[in-house]
Amino acid sequence: MTGADVLLLALGAVAVGAGVLVVTTKHLVRAGLYLVVCLGALAGDYLVLSAELVAWVQVLIYVGAVVVLLLFAVMLTRAPIGASDDLDRPGWPAALIGGGAGLGLTVLLVDAYRWSTVELPEAGTAERLGEQIFQSWVLPFEVLSVLLLSALVGAVVLSRPDIGRPGPPRDGGAVPLDATAPAGPAAPREADVDAGGRR
Amino acid sequence: MRPVIPYVTAALLFGLGVYGVLRRRNAVLVLMAVELMLNAVNLILVTADTTARAVLPHSGQVFALFVIVLAAAEIGVGLAIVLQLYRLRATVAVDDVPLTEPAVSARTVGQDVEAGR
């Protein structure tokens, strides 16, 4: 056991413990905060594994952006502050499948690597990773940039209900509530007739 | 460095993610469990970068960066869907999501109510 092993063990224990709390806690906001602990411990793991750039990108994007987005979503969906009882469905199947996947993978990897040691490679600094990305992995990089753009456009289309709809609503009750809707001379009259007919 | 330690950490985290996705009812918590699974895969990739001597150096770390970008895109679109679901149904419980197309959409019903006032 070298110092790196001890660090990996400690950070791994922190990550797994925080992960257990993420999937079992009854407080929505605390689940997001435990996720920060888990992802931070994983960033420490990356640092020990000499992946410097990945570790800092993990802190920047996961801890900085993704968790903040998740907490925003928790608050925008009006989550209660205290403990909530309806977060879980009764699940022996979940425990069975999750435990089976986790323990099965554990057995597989322990059997593959036993207690062997490897030498850590040279550190993955930004310079070395940048050389690799922009020499060998340029095409996947560009494809990913297109994917990010399409995800951005998709998120905008999803959250704007007034665009991307197949057509106007079928019945004539489409009252233009906002100023951007086309307010032709016939539209309000139709709506009035419609509303009057229902009364 | 013993590679079995981060590998076992990643395997356990992946199992926890699977458990969370199957167990949780709240869609935001389901997304958090998906993040756990993606991070387990990242840890596997970074560890494999130290154990396997690939033709191209640091391929595993480059893949881990790509997975982080994919996770960012996934969380953006996923949260847009969740917020839209909350706007339409006032709930984010994945059990309550209707799997069939309703005959009259919720928005049209809302407009009928507006017009009938």
mmCIF file of C-alpha atoms in Angstrom:
data_model
loop_
_atom_site.group_PDB
_atom_site.id
_atom_site.type_symbol
_atom_site.label_atom_id
_atom_site.label_comp_id
_atom_site.label_asym_id
_atom_site.label_seq_id
_atom_site.Cartn_x
_atom_site.Cartn_y
_atom_site.Cartn_z
ATOM 1 C CA MET A 1 0.000 0.000 0.000
ATOM 2 C CA THR A 2 1.565 3.205 -1.121
ATOM 3 C CA GLY A 3 0.338 6.698 -0.464
ATOM 4 C CA ALA A 4 -1.581 6.731 -3.731
ATOM 5 C CA ASP A 5 -3.432 3.565 -2.716
ATOM 6 C CA VAL A 6 -4.431 5.019 0.618
ATOM 7 C CA LEU A 7 -5.668 8.184 -1.076
ATOM 8 C CA LEU A 8 -7.608 6.180 -3.654
ATOM 9 C CA LEU A 9 -9.198 4.061 -0.927
ATOM 10 C CA ALA A 10 -10.205 7.076 1.147
ATOM 11 C CA LEU A 11 -11.575 9.042 -1.817
ATOM 12 C CA GLY A 12 -13.357 5.963 -3.145
ATOM 13 C CA ALA A 13 -14.982 5.374 0.238
ATOM 14 C CA VAL A 14 -16.118 9.008 0.339
ATOM 15 C CA ALA A 15 -17.487 8.776 -3.213
ATOM 16 C CA VAL A 16 -19.388 5.540 -2.596
ATOM 17 C CA GLY A 17 -20.722 6.747 0.746
ATOM 18 C CA ALA A 18 -21.953 10.009 -0.757
ATOM 19 C CA GLY A 19 -23.431 8.028 -3.668
ATOM 20 C CA VAL A 20 -25.391 5.855 -1.226
ATOM 21 C CA LEU A 21 -26.751 9.011 0.408
ATOM 22 C CA VAL A 22 -27.690 10.474 -3.015
ATOM 23 C CA VAL A 23 -29.904 7.526 -3.847
ATOM 24 C CA THR A 24 -31.371 7.027 -0.364
ATOM 25 C CA THR A 25 -31.882 10.463 1.191
ATOM 26 C CA LYS A 26 -35.378 11.807 1.662
ATOM 27 C CA HIS A 27 -34.375 15.447 1.156
ATOM 28 C CA LEU A 28 -34.279 16.594 -2.463
ATOM 29 C CA VAL A 29 -31.830 19.445 -1.930
ATOM 30 C CA ARG A 30 -29.531 17.296 0.200
ATOM 31 C CA ALA A 31 -29.363 14.739 -2.608
ATOM 32 C CA GLY A 32 -27.884 17.459 -4.826
ATOM 33 C CA LEU A 33 -25.396 18.457 -2.118
ATOM 34 C CA TYR A 34 -24.310 14.855 -1.534
ATOM 35 C CA LEU A 35 -23.833 14.624 -5.303
ATOM 36 C CA VAL A 36 -21.337 17.505 -4.990
ATOM 37 C CA VAL A 37 -19.383 15.502 -2.386
ATOM 38 C CA CYS A 38 -19.432 12.397 -4.565
ATOM 39 C CA LEU A 39 -18.282 14.227 -7.710
ATOM 40 C CA GLY A 40 -15.635 16.127 -5.771
ATOM 41 C CA ALA A 41 -14.210 12.887 -4.391
ATOM 42 C CA LEU A 42 -14.141 11.513 -7.930
ATOM 43 C CA ALA A 43 -12.238 14.609 -9.052
ATOM 44 C CA GLY A 44 -9.719 13.837 -6.333
ATOM 45 C CA ASP A 45 -9.506 10.290 -7.668
ATOM 46 C CA TYR A 46 -8.700 11.648 -11.109
ATOM 47 C CA LEU A 47 -5.955 13.808 -9.636
ATOM 48 C CA VAL A 48 -4.385 10.793 -7.927
ATOM 49 C CA LEU A 49 -4.657 8.881 -11.204
ATOM 50 C CA SER A 50 -2.612 11.683 -12.824
ATOM 51 C CA ALA A 51 -5.489 12.945 -14.959
ATOM 52 C CA GLU A 52 -5.114 16.621 -14.120
ATOM 53 C CA LEU A 53 -7.152 18.161 -16.918
ATOM 54 C CA VAL A 54 -10.037 15.721 -16.479
ATOM 55 C CA ALA A 55 -10.102 16.460 -12.751
ATOM 56 C CA TRP A 56 -10.379 20.209 -13.228
ATOM 57 C CA VAL A 57 -12.919 19.844 -16.023
ATOM 58 C CA GLN A 58 -14.893 17.605 -13.669
ATOM 59 C CA VAL A 59 -14.858 20.290 -10.976
ATOM 60 C CA LEU A 60 -15.720 22.984 -13.508
ATOM 61 C CA ILE A 61 -18.536 21.246 -15.385
ATOM 62 C CA TYR A 62 -20.000 18.734 -12.953
ATOM 63 C CA VAL A 63 -19.656 20.448 -9.613
ATOM 64 C CA GLY A 64 -19.937 23.905 -11.121
ATOM 65 C CA ALA A 65 -22.587 23.575 -13.799
ATOM 66 C CA VAL A 66 -24.458 20.285 -13.710
ATOM 67 C CA VAL A 67 -25.176 20.267 -9.983
ATOM 68 C CA VAL A 68 -26.218 23.908 -10.060
ATOM 69 C CA LEU A 69 -28.588 23.092 -12.935
ATOM 70 C CA LEU A 70 -30.000 20.170 -10.946
ATOM 71 C CA LEU A 71 -30.525 22.361 -7.877
ATOM 72 C CA PHE A 72 -32.223 24.958 -10.060
ATOM 73 C CA ALA A 73 -34.533 22.224 -11.339
ATOM 74 C CA VAL A 74 -35.251 21.084 -7.785
ATOM 75 C CA MET A 75 -36.269 24.611 -6.866
ATOM 76 C CA LEU A 76 -38.188 25.329 -10.080
ATOM 77 C CA THR A 77 -40.317 22.240 -9.530
ATOM 78 C CA ARG A 78 -41.275 23.625 -6.092
ATOM 79 C CA ALA A 79 -39.687 20.852 -4.094
ATOM 80 C CA PRO A 80 -40.562 20.898 -0.408
ATOM 81 C CA ILE A 81 -37.832 21.984 1.980
ATOM 82 C CA GLY A 82 -38.183 19.164 4.489
ATOM 83 C CA ALA A 83 -38.228 15.434 4.009
ATOM 84 C CA SER A 84 -40.645 14.032 1.472
ATOM 85 C CA ASP A 85 -42.085 10.558 1.752
ATOM 86 C CA ASP A 86 -43.145 10.011 -1.852
ATOM 87 C CA LEU A 87 -39.703 10.032 -3.456
ATOM 88 C CA ASP A 88 -39.280 6.274 -3.699
ATOM 89 C CA ARG A 89 -41.320 3.517 -5.172
ATOM 90 C CA PRO A 90 -41.199 0.300 -3.176
ATOM 91 C CA GLY A 91 -38.361 -1.478 -4.809
ATOM 92 C CA TRP A 92 -36.896 -4.876 -4.190
ATOM 93 C CA PRO A 93 -36.415 -5.152 -7.969
ATOM 94 C CA ALA A 94 -34.305 -1.983 -7.909
ATOM 95 C CA ALA A 95 -32.122 -3.311 -5.086
ATOM 96 C CA LEU A 96 -31.834 -6.639 -6.852
ATOM 97 C CA ILE A 97 -30.851 -5.236 -10.249
ATOM 98 C CA GLY A 98 -28.658 -2.435 -8.882
ATOM 99 C CA GLY A 99 -26.918 -4.703 -6.399
ATOM 100 C CA GLY A 100 -26.530 -7.373 -9.036
ATOM 101 C CA ALA A 101 -24.985 -4.938 -11.507
ATOM 102 C CA GLY A 102 -22.656 -3.413 -8.912
ATOM 103 C CA LEU A 103 -21.514 -6.658 -7.301
ATOM 104 C CA GLY A 104 -21.269 -8.463 -10.645
ATOM 105 C CA LEU A 105 -19.010 -5.749 -12.049
ATOM 106 C CA THR A 106 -17.001 -5.760 -8.805
ATOM 107 C CA VAL A 107 -16.388 -9.506 -9.002
ATOM 108 C CA LEU A 108 -15.482 -9.224 -12.682
ATOM 109 C CA LEU A 109 -12.955 -6.421 -12.131
ATOM 110 C CA VAL A 110 -11.439 -7.891 -8.963
ATOM 111 C CA ASP A 111 -10.990 -11.181 -10.794
ATOM 112 C CA ALA A 112 -9.370 -9.375 -13.726
ATOM 113 C CA TYR A 113 -6.906 -7.232 -11.755
ATOM 114 C CA ARG A 114 -6.437 -9.041 -8.395
ATOM 115 C CA TRP A 115 -3.931 -7.080 -6.306
ATOM 116 C CA SER A 116 -1.594 -6.132 -9.141
ATOM 117 C CA THR A 117 0.247 -2.833 -9.338
ATOM 118 C CA VAL A 118 0.899 -0.572 -12.285
ATOM 119 C CA GLU A 119 3.105 2.434 -12.680
ATOM 120 C CA LEU A 120 1.280 5.717 -13.068
ATOM 121 C CA PRO A 121 1.846 7.160 -16.549
ATOM 122 C CA GLU A 122 2.954 10.715 -17.168
ATOM 123 C CA ALA A 123 0.419 13.258 -16.021
ATOM 124 C CA GLY A 124 -2.407 14.131 -18.413
ATOM 125 C CA THR A 125 -1.813 17.842 -18.510
ATOM 126 C CA ALA A 126 -3.761 20.207 -20.720
ATOM 127 C CA GLU A 127 -0.859 20.364 -23.171
ATOM 128 C CA ARG A 128 -0.645 16.601 -23.717
ATOM 129 C CA LEU A 129 -4.408 16.099 -23.872
ATOM 130 C CA GLY A 130 -4.780 19.036 -26.219
ATOM 131 C CA GLU A 131 -2.200 17.526 -28.549
ATOM 132 C CA GLN A 132 -4.112 14.243 -28.559
ATOM 133 C CA ILE A 133 -7.526 15.836 -29.055
ATOM 134 C CA PHE A 134 -6.459 18.105 -31.885
ATOM 135 C CA GLN A 135 -4.271 15.532 -33.617
ATOM 136 C CA SER A 136 -5.969 12.156 -33.268
ATOM 137 C CA TRP A 137 -9.498 12.969 -32.127
ATOM 138 C CA VAL A 138 -10.398 16.026 -34.196
ATOM 139 C CA LEU A 139 -13.394 14.463 -35.940
ATOM 140 C CA PRO A 140 -15.107 13.247 -32.722
ATOM 141 C CA PHE A 141 -14.404 16.657 -31.223
ATOM 142 C CA GLU A 142 -16.181 18.407 -34.104
ATOM 143 C CA VAL A 143 -19.078 15.936 -34.013
ATOM 144 C CA LEU A 144 -19.432 16.629 -30.291
ATOM 145 C CA SER A 145 -19.577 20.346 -30.922
ATOM 146 C CA VAL A 146 -22.421 19.773 -33.388
ATOM 147 C CA LEU A 147 -24.142 17.559 -30.816
ATOM 148 C CA LEU A 148 -23.846 20.263 -28.151
ATOM 149 C CA LEU A 149 -25.354 22.786 -30.554
ATOM 150 C CA SER A 150 -28.258 20.492 -31.379
ATOM 151 C CA ALA A 151 -28.838 19.785 -27.670
ATOM 152 C CA LEU A 152 -28.909 23.546 -27.062
ATOM 153 C CA VAL A 153 -31.440 24.103 -29.847
ATOM 154 C CA GLY A 154 -33.469 21.114 -28.645
ATOM 155 C CA ALA A 155 -33.628 22.437 -25.095
ATOM 156 C CA VAL A 156 -34.774 25.845 -26.364
ATOM 157 C CA VAL A 157 -37.465 24.281 -28.574
ATOM 158 C CA LEU A 158 -38.652 22.078 -25.718
ATOM 159 C CA SER A 159 -39.002 24.923 -23.273
ATOM 160 C CA ARG A 160 -40.755 27.289 -25.704
ATOM 161 C CA PRO A 161 -44.286 25.958 -26.183
ATOM 162 C CA ASP A 162 -45.098 28.495 -28.885
ATOM 163 C CA ILE A 163 -42.588 27.157 -31.394
ATOM 164 C CA GLY A 164 -42.341 23.723 -32.822
ATOM 165 C CA ARG A 165 -46.053 23.018 -32.559
ATOM 166 C CA PRO A 166 -47.516 21.185 -35.543
ATOM 167 C CA GLY A 167 -50.265 23.730 -36.189
ATOM 168 C CA PRO A 168 -52.838 25.944 -34.570
ATOM 169 C CA PRO A 169 -55.218 24.305 -32.068
ATOM 170 C CA ARG A 170 -58.107 22.565 -33.732
ATOM 171 C CA ASP A 171 -61.042 24.355 -32.123
ATOM 172 C CA GLY A 172 -61.514 28.078 -32.556
ATOM 173 C CA GLY A 173 -60.929 28.880 -28.928
ATOM 174 C CA ALA A 174 -57.376 30.039 -29.440
ATOM 175 C CA VAL A 175 -57.471 33.368 -27.686
ATOM 176 C CA PRO A 176 -54.268 35.291 -28.364
ATOM 177 C CA LEU A 177 -53.173 35.847 -24.806
ATOM 178 C CA ASP A 178 -49.754 37.279 -25.602
ATOM 179 C CA ALA A 179 -48.846 40.208 -27.769
ATOM 180 C CA THR A 180 -46.781 38.165 -30.208
ATOM 181 C CA ALA A 181 -49.720 36.105 -31.425
ATOM 182 C CA PRO A 182 -51.192 37.317 -34.709
ATOM 183 C CA ALA A 183 -54.319 39.224 -33.834
ATOM 184 C CA GLY A 184 -56.250 39.392 -37.056
ATOM 185 C CA PRO A 185 -59.580 41.139 -37.152
ATOM 186 C CA ALA A 186 -61.465 37.855 -37.326
ATOM 187 C CA ALA A 187 -59.763 36.074 -34.481
ATOM 188 C CA PRO A 188 -61.199 37.984 -31.487
ATOM 189 C CA ARG A 189 -64.702 37.860 -32.923
ATOM 190 C CA GLU A 190 -64.521 34.118 -33.398
ATOM 191 C CA ALA A 191 -63.276 33.722 -29.870
ATOM 192 C CA ASP A 192 -66.102 35.879 -28.548
ATOM 193 C CA VAL A 193 -68.677 33.841 -30.409
ATOM 194 C CA ASP A 194 -67.073 30.675 -29.176
ATOM 195 C CA ALA A 195 -66.991 31.834 -25.613
ATOM 196 C CA GLY A 196 -70.537 33.132 -25.816
ATOM 197 C CA GLY A 197 -71.753 29.861 -27.259
ATOM 198 C CA ARG A 198 -70.336 27.970 -24.332
ATOM 199 C CA ARG A 199 -72.005 30.197 -21.833
ATOM 200 C CA MET B 1 -0.869 2.126 -7.683
ATOM 201 C CA ARG B 2 -3.366 -0.715 -7.424
ATOM 202 C CA PRO B 3 -5.933 -0.301 -10.223
ATOM 203 C CA VAL B 4 -8.410 -2.587 -8.507
ATOM 204 C CA ILE B 5 -9.327 0.140 -5.991
ATOM 205 C CA PRO B 6 -10.715 2.716 -8.466
ATOM 206 C CA TYR B 7 -12.219 -0.076 -10.542
ATOM 207 C CA VAL B 8 -14.197 -1.384 -7.571
ATOM 208 C CA THR B 9 -15.222 2.173 -6.676
ATOM 209 C CA ALA B 10 -16.543 2.654 -10.207
ATOM 210 C CA ALA B 11 -18.401 -0.676 -10.169
ATOM 211 C CA LEU B 12 -20.116 0.163 -6.881
ATOM 212 C CA LEU B 13 -21.018 3.658 -8.090
ATOM 213 C CA PHE B 14 -22.525 2.211 -11.255
ATOM 214 C CA GLY B 15 -24.603 -0.214 -9.199
ATOM 215 C CA LEU B 16 -25.794 2.686 -7.025
ATOM 216 C CA GLY B 17 -26.764 4.618 -10.149
ATOM 217 C CA VAL B 18 -28.785 1.705 -11.501
ATOM 218 C CA TYR B 19 -30.485 1.336 -8.126
ATOM 219 C CA GLY B 20 -31.311 5.044 -8.012
ATOM 220 C CA VAL B 21 -32.739 5.138 -11.529
ATOM 221 C CA LEU B 22 -35.018 2.193 -10.778
ATOM 222 C CA ARG B 23 -35.979 3.276 -7.266
ATOM 223 C CA ARG B 24 -36.598 6.999 -7.428
ATOM 224 C CA ARG B 25 -39.921 8.501 -8.461
ATOM 225 C CA ASN B 26 -38.818 12.125 -8.741
ATOM 226 C CA ALA B 27 -37.461 12.832 -12.222
ATOM 227 C CA VAL B 28 -34.724 15.169 -10.935
ATOM 228 C CA LEU B 29 -33.449 12.433 -8.628
ATOM 229 C CA VAL B 30 -33.490 10.006 -11.545
ATOM 230 C CA LEU B 31 -31.258 12.435 -13.435
ATOM 231 C CA MET B 32 -28.894 12.598 -10.442
ATOM 232 C CA ALA B 33 -28.629 8.798 -10.451
ATOM 233 C CA VAL B 34 -27.860 8.908 -14.179
ATOM 234 C CA GLU B 35 -25.022 11.309 -13.355
ATOM 235 C CA LEU B 36 -23.666 8.745 -10.883
ATOM 236 C CA MET B 37 -23.605 6.113 -13.626
ATOM 237 C CA LEU B 38 -21.887 8.440 -16.093
ATOM 238 C CA ASN B 39 -19.258 9.278 -13.488
ATOM 239 C CA ALA B 40 -18.631 5.608 -12.827
ATOM 240 C CA VAL B 41 -17.944 5.160 -16.537
ATOM 241 C CA ASN B 42 -15.590 8.152 -16.437
ATOM 242 C CA LEU B 43 -13.663 6.642 -13.556
ATOM 243 C CA ILE B 44 -13.359 3.357 -15.468
ATOM 244 C CA LEU B 45 -12.024 5.245 -18.504
ATOM 245 C CA VAL B 46 -9.470 7.240 -16.530
ATOM 246 C CA THR B 47 -8.281 4.156 -14.650
ATOM 247 C CA ALA B 48 -8.045 2.140 -17.850
ATOM 248 C CA ASP B 49 -5.862 4.920 -19.206
ATOM 249 C CA THR B 50 -3.293 4.090 -16.527
ATOM 250 C CA THR B 51 -3.472 0.291 -16.836
ATOM 251 C CA ALA B 52 -3.756 -0.251 -20.586
ATOM 252 C CA ARG B 53 -0.942 0.963 -22.777
ATOM 253 C CA ALA B 54 -2.835 2.183 -25.830
ATOM 254 C CA VAL B 55 -1.295 3.078 -29.189
ATOM 255 C CA LEU B 56 -2.360 6.665 -28.687
ATOM 256 C CA PRO B 57 -1.387 8.007 -25.260
ATOM 257 C CA HIS B 58 -4.127 9.397 -22.982
ATOM 258 C CA SER B 59 -6.986 7.988 -25.065
ATOM 259 C CA GLY B 60 -8.947 7.106 -21.938
ATOM 260 C CA GLN B 61 -8.724 10.634 -20.574
ATOM 261 C CA VAL B 62 -9.813 12.076 -23.929
ATOM 262 C CA PHE B 63 -12.805 9.716 -23.878
ATOM 263 C CA ALA B 64 -13.595 10.831 -20.334
ATOM 264 C CA LEU B 65 -13.646 14.452 -21.518
ATOM 265 C CA PHE B 66 -16.017 13.469 -24.337
ATOM 266 C CA VAL B 67 -18.318 11.698 -21.861
ATOM 267 C CA ILE B 68 -18.372 14.820 -19.679
ATOM 268 C CA VAL B 69 -19.513 16.854 -22.702
ATOM 269 C CA LEU B 70 -22.189 14.258 -23.478
ATOM 270 C CA ALA B 71 -23.378 14.403 -19.866
ATOM 271 C CA ALA B 72 -23.661 18.183 -20.061
ATOM 272 C CA ALA B 73 -25.801 17.911 -23.209
ATOM 273 C CA GLU B 74 -27.898 15.173 -21.625
ATOM 274 C CA ILE B 75 -28.556 17.144 -18.450
ATOM 275 C CA GLY B 76 -29.593 20.225 -20.455
ATOM 276 C CA VAL B 77 -32.153 18.417 -22.579
ATOM 277 C CA GLY B 78 -33.281 16.233 -19.664
ATOM 278 C CA LEU B 79 -33.977 19.196 -17.414
ATOM 279 C CA ALA B 80 -35.820 20.974 -20.240
ATOM 280 C CA ILE B 81 -38.073 17.915 -20.544
ATOM 281 C CA VAL B 82 -38.570 17.718 -16.768
ATOM 282 C CA LEU B 83 -39.471 21.410 -16.472
ATOM 283 C CA GLN B 84 -41.885 21.126 -19.400
ATOM 284 C CA LEU B 85 -43.473 18.092 -17.730
ATOM 285 C CA TYR B 86 -43.850 20.085 -14.518
ATOM 286 C CA ARG B 87 -45.427 22.976 -16.436
ATOM 287 C CA LEU B 88 -47.982 20.687 -18.062
ATOM 288 C CA ARG B 89 -48.759 18.250 -15.231
ATOM 289 C CA ALA B 90 -47.629 20.058 -12.052
ATOM 290 C CA THR B 91 -45.715 16.942 -11.024
ATOM 291 C CA VAL B 92 -42.330 15.428 -11.750
ATOM 292 C CA ALA B 93 -43.130 11.905 -10.574
ATOM 293 C CA VAL B 94 -42.154 9.551 -13.356
ATOM 294 C CA ASP B 95 -44.992 7.187 -12.370
ATOM 295 C CA ASP B 96 -47.553 9.801 -13.367
ATOM 296 C CA VAL B 97 -46.259 10.364 -16.890
ATOM 297 C CA PRO B 98 -48.918 9.296 -19.387
ATOM 298 C CA LEU B 99 -47.401 6.929 -21.906
ATOM 299 C CA THR B 100 -50.156 7.366 -24.501
ATOM 300 C CA GLU B 101 -51.131 10.491 -26.375
ATOM 301 C CA PRO B 102 -54.141 12.052 -24.687
ATOM 302 C CA ALA B 103 -57.144 12.817 -26.893
ATOM 303 C CA VAL B 104 -57.160 16.483 -25.910
ATOM 304 C CA SER B 105 -53.860 18.022 -24.877
ATOM 305 C CA ALA B 106 -53.621 19.786 -21.548
ATOM 306 C CA ARG B 107 -52.872 23.114 -23.191
ATOM 307 C CA THR B 108 -56.020 23.036 -25.278
ATOM 308 C CA VAL B 109 -58.093 22.231 -22.213
ATOM 309 C CA GLY B 110 -56.549 25.182 -20.421
ATOM 310 C CA GLN B 111 -57.427 27.484 -23.297
ATOM 311 C CA ASP B 112 -60.998 26.233 -23.293
ATOM 312 C CA VAL B 113 -61.244 27.173 -19.677
ATOM 313 C CA GLU B 114 -59.818 30.616 -20.472
ATOM 314 C CA ALA B 115 -62.282 31.111 -23.315
ATOM 315 C CA GLY B 116 -65.230 29.881 -21.289
ATOM 316 C CA ARG B 117 -64.814 32.478 -18.588
#
